[in-house]
Coordinates of C-alpha atoms in Angstrom, one line a residue:
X1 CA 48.8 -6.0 -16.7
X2 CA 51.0 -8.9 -15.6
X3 CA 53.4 -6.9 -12.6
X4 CA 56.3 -9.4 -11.1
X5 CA 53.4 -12.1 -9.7
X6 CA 53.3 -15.7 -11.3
X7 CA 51.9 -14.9 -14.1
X8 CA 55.2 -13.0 -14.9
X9 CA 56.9 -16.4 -13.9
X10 CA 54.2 -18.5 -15.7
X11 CA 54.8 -17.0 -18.7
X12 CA 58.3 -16.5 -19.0
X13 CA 58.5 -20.3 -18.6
X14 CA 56.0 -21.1 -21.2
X15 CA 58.5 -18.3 -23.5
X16 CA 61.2 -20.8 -23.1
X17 CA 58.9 -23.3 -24.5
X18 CA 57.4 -20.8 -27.3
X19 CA 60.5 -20.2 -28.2
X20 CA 62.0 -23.2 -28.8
X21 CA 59.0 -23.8 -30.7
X22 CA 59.9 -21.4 -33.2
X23 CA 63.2 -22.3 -33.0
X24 CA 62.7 -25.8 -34.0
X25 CA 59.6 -24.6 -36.8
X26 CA 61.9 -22.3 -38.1
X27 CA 64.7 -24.8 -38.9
X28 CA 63.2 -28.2 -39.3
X29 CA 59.6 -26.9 -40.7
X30 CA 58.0 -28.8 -38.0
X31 CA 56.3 -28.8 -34.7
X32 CA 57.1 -31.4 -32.4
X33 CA 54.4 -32.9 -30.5
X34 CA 56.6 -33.8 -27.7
X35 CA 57.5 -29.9 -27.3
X36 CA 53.4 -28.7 -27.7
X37 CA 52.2 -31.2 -25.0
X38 CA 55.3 -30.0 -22.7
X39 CA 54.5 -26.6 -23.3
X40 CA 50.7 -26.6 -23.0
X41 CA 50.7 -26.7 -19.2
X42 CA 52.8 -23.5 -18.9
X43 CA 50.2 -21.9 -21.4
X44 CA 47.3 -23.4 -19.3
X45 CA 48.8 -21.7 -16.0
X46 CA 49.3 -18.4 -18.1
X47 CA 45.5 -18.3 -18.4
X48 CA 44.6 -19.2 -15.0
X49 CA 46.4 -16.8 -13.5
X50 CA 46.6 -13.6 -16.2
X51 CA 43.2 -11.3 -15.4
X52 CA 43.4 -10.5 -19.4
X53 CA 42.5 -13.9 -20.6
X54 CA 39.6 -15.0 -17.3
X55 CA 39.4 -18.3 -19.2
X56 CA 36.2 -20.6 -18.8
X57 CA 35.8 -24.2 -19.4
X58 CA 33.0 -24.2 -22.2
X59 CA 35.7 -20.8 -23.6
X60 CA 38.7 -23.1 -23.4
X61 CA 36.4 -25.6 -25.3
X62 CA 35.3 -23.5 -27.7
X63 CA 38.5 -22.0 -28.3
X64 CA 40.2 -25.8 -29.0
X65 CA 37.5 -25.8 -31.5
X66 CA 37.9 -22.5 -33.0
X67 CA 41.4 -22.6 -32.7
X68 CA 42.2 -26.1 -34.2
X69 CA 39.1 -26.8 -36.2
X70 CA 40.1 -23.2 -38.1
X71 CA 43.8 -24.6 -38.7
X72 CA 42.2 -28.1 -39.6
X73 CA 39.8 -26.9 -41.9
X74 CA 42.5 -25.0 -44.3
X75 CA 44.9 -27.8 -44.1
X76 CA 42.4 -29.8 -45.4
X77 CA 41.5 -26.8 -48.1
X78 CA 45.5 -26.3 -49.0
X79 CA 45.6 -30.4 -49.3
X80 CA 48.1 -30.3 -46.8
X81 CA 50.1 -28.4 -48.6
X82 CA 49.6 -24.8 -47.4
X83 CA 49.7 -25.0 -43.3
X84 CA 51.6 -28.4 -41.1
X85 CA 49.6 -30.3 -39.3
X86 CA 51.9 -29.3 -36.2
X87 CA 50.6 -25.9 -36.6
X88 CA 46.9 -27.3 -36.5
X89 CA 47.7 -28.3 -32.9
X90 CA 49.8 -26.1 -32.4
X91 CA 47.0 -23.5 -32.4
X92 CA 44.3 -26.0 -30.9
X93 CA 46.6 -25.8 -27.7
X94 CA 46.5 -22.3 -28.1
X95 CA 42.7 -21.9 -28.7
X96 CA 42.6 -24.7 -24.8
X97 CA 44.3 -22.0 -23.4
X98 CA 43.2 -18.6 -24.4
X99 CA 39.7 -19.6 -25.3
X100 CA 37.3 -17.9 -27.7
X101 CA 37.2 -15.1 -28.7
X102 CA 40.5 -14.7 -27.5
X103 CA 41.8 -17.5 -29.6
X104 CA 40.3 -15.9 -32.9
X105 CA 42.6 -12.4 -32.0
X106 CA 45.7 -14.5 -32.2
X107 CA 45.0 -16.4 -35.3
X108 CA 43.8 -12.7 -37.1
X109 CA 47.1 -11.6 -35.4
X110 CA 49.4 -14.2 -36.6
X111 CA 47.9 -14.6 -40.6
X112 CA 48.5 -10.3 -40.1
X113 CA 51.9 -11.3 -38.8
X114 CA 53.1 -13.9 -40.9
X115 CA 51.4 -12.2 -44.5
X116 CA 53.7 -9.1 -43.7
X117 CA 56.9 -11.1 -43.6
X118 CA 55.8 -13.0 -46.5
X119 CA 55.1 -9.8 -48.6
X120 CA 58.1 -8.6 -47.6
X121 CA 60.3 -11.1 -48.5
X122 CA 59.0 -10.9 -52.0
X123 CA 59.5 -7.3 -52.2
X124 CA 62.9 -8.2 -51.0
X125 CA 62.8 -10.4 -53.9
X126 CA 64.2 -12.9 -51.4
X127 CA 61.4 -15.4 -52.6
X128 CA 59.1 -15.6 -55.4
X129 CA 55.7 -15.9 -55.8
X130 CA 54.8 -19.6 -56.5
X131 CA 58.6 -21.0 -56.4
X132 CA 58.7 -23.4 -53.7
X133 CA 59.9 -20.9 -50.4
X134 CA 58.6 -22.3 -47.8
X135 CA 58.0 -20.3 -44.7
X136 CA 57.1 -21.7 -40.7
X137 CA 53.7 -20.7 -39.7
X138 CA 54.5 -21.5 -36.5
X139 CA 56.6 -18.5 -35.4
X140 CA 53.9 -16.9 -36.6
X141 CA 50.8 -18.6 -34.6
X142 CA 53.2 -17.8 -31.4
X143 CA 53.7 -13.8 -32.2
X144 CA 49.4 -14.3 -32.7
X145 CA 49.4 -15.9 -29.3
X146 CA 51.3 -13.5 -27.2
X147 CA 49.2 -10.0 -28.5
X148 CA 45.9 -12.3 -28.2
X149 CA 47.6 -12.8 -24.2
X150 CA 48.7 -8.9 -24.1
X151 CA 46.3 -7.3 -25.9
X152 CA 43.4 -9.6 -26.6
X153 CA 41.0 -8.0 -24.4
X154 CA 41.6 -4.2 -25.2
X155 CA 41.4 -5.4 -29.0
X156 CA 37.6 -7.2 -28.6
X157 CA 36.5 -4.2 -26.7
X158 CA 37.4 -1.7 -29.7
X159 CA 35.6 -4.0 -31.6
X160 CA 32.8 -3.9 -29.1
X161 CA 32.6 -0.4 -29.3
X162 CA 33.1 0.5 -33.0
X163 CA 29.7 -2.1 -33.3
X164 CA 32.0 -4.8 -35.6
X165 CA 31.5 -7.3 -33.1
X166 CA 27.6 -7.6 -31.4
X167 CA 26.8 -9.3 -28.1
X168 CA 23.4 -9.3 -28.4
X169 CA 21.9 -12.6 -28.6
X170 CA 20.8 -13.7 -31.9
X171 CA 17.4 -14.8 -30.5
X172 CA 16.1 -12.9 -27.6
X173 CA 13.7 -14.0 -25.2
X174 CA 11.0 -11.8 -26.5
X175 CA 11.4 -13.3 -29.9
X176 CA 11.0 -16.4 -28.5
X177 CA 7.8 -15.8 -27.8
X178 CA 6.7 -15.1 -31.4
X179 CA 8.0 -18.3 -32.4

């Protein structure tokens, strides 16, 4: 899917970027801005140039919303408690450059990602339920990023097919008619 091209070399520089995302998330429990914005280009390029993600303005757009807004909406639930506000952007700059749907793959992927860990640090009894162990969501967001990038596209199309997801418009023309 990506073969030595740049989008190989795209986004192994935006994984030096990722990854010192999570480094930093994983340590200080905090995203830096300065580190999103300096990473978002590298993303942006990933998507240009990788056939898996074929990214569109008004999917880019939606995907900031989808993306963000989702993050936003339960930081705002969680009283900015449950989820940092670096991860809200953190995954509205993801959303920008995957897009929707692609976007909603990684965040499903990531909550997966980052609820196993969880569960199994408490069947570790490494943390307990309720007693103040904190754990970066970030890491998490990025793992969701990078099988939303690798295996976004084969994932909506077993979707497709198994008829959970359905492309048919809401309204169709004919029904437009009635109205």
């Amino acid at each position: 899917q990506f073969g030595l091209s740049w989008s190989l070399a795209w986004l192994a520089a935006g994984l030096v970027g990722l990854a010192a995302l999570a480094l930093v998330d994983s340590s200080e429990q905090q995203l830096p801005d300065r580190l999103i914005i300096a990473t978002l280009p590298f993303l942006l390029a990933v998507s240009v140039v990788t056939p898996a993600v074929s990214l569109t303005i008004q999917a880019a757009l939606f995907g900031l919303l989808g993306g963000g807004g989702s993050l936003w909406l339960l930081w705002i639930i969680t009283q900015r408690r449950g989820i940092g506000l670096g991860d809200v952007k953190l995954a509205a700059a993801f959303g920008l450059a995957l897009g929707y749907p692609l976007i909603m793959v990684g965040l499903f992927a990531g909550f997966i990602l980052g609820g196993i860990f969880a569960m199994s640090l408490l069947v570790s009894r490494r943390a307990k339920f309720g007693v103040g162990t904190r754990v970066a969501f970030g890491p998490f967001l990025i793992l969701g990023y990078l099988v939303a990038i690798i295996f976004g596209r084969s994932i909506l199309a077993s979707l497709e097919r198994s008829d959970i997801i359905d492309n048919r418009p809401a309204v169709g023309h004919r029904d437009l008619a009635l109205i």
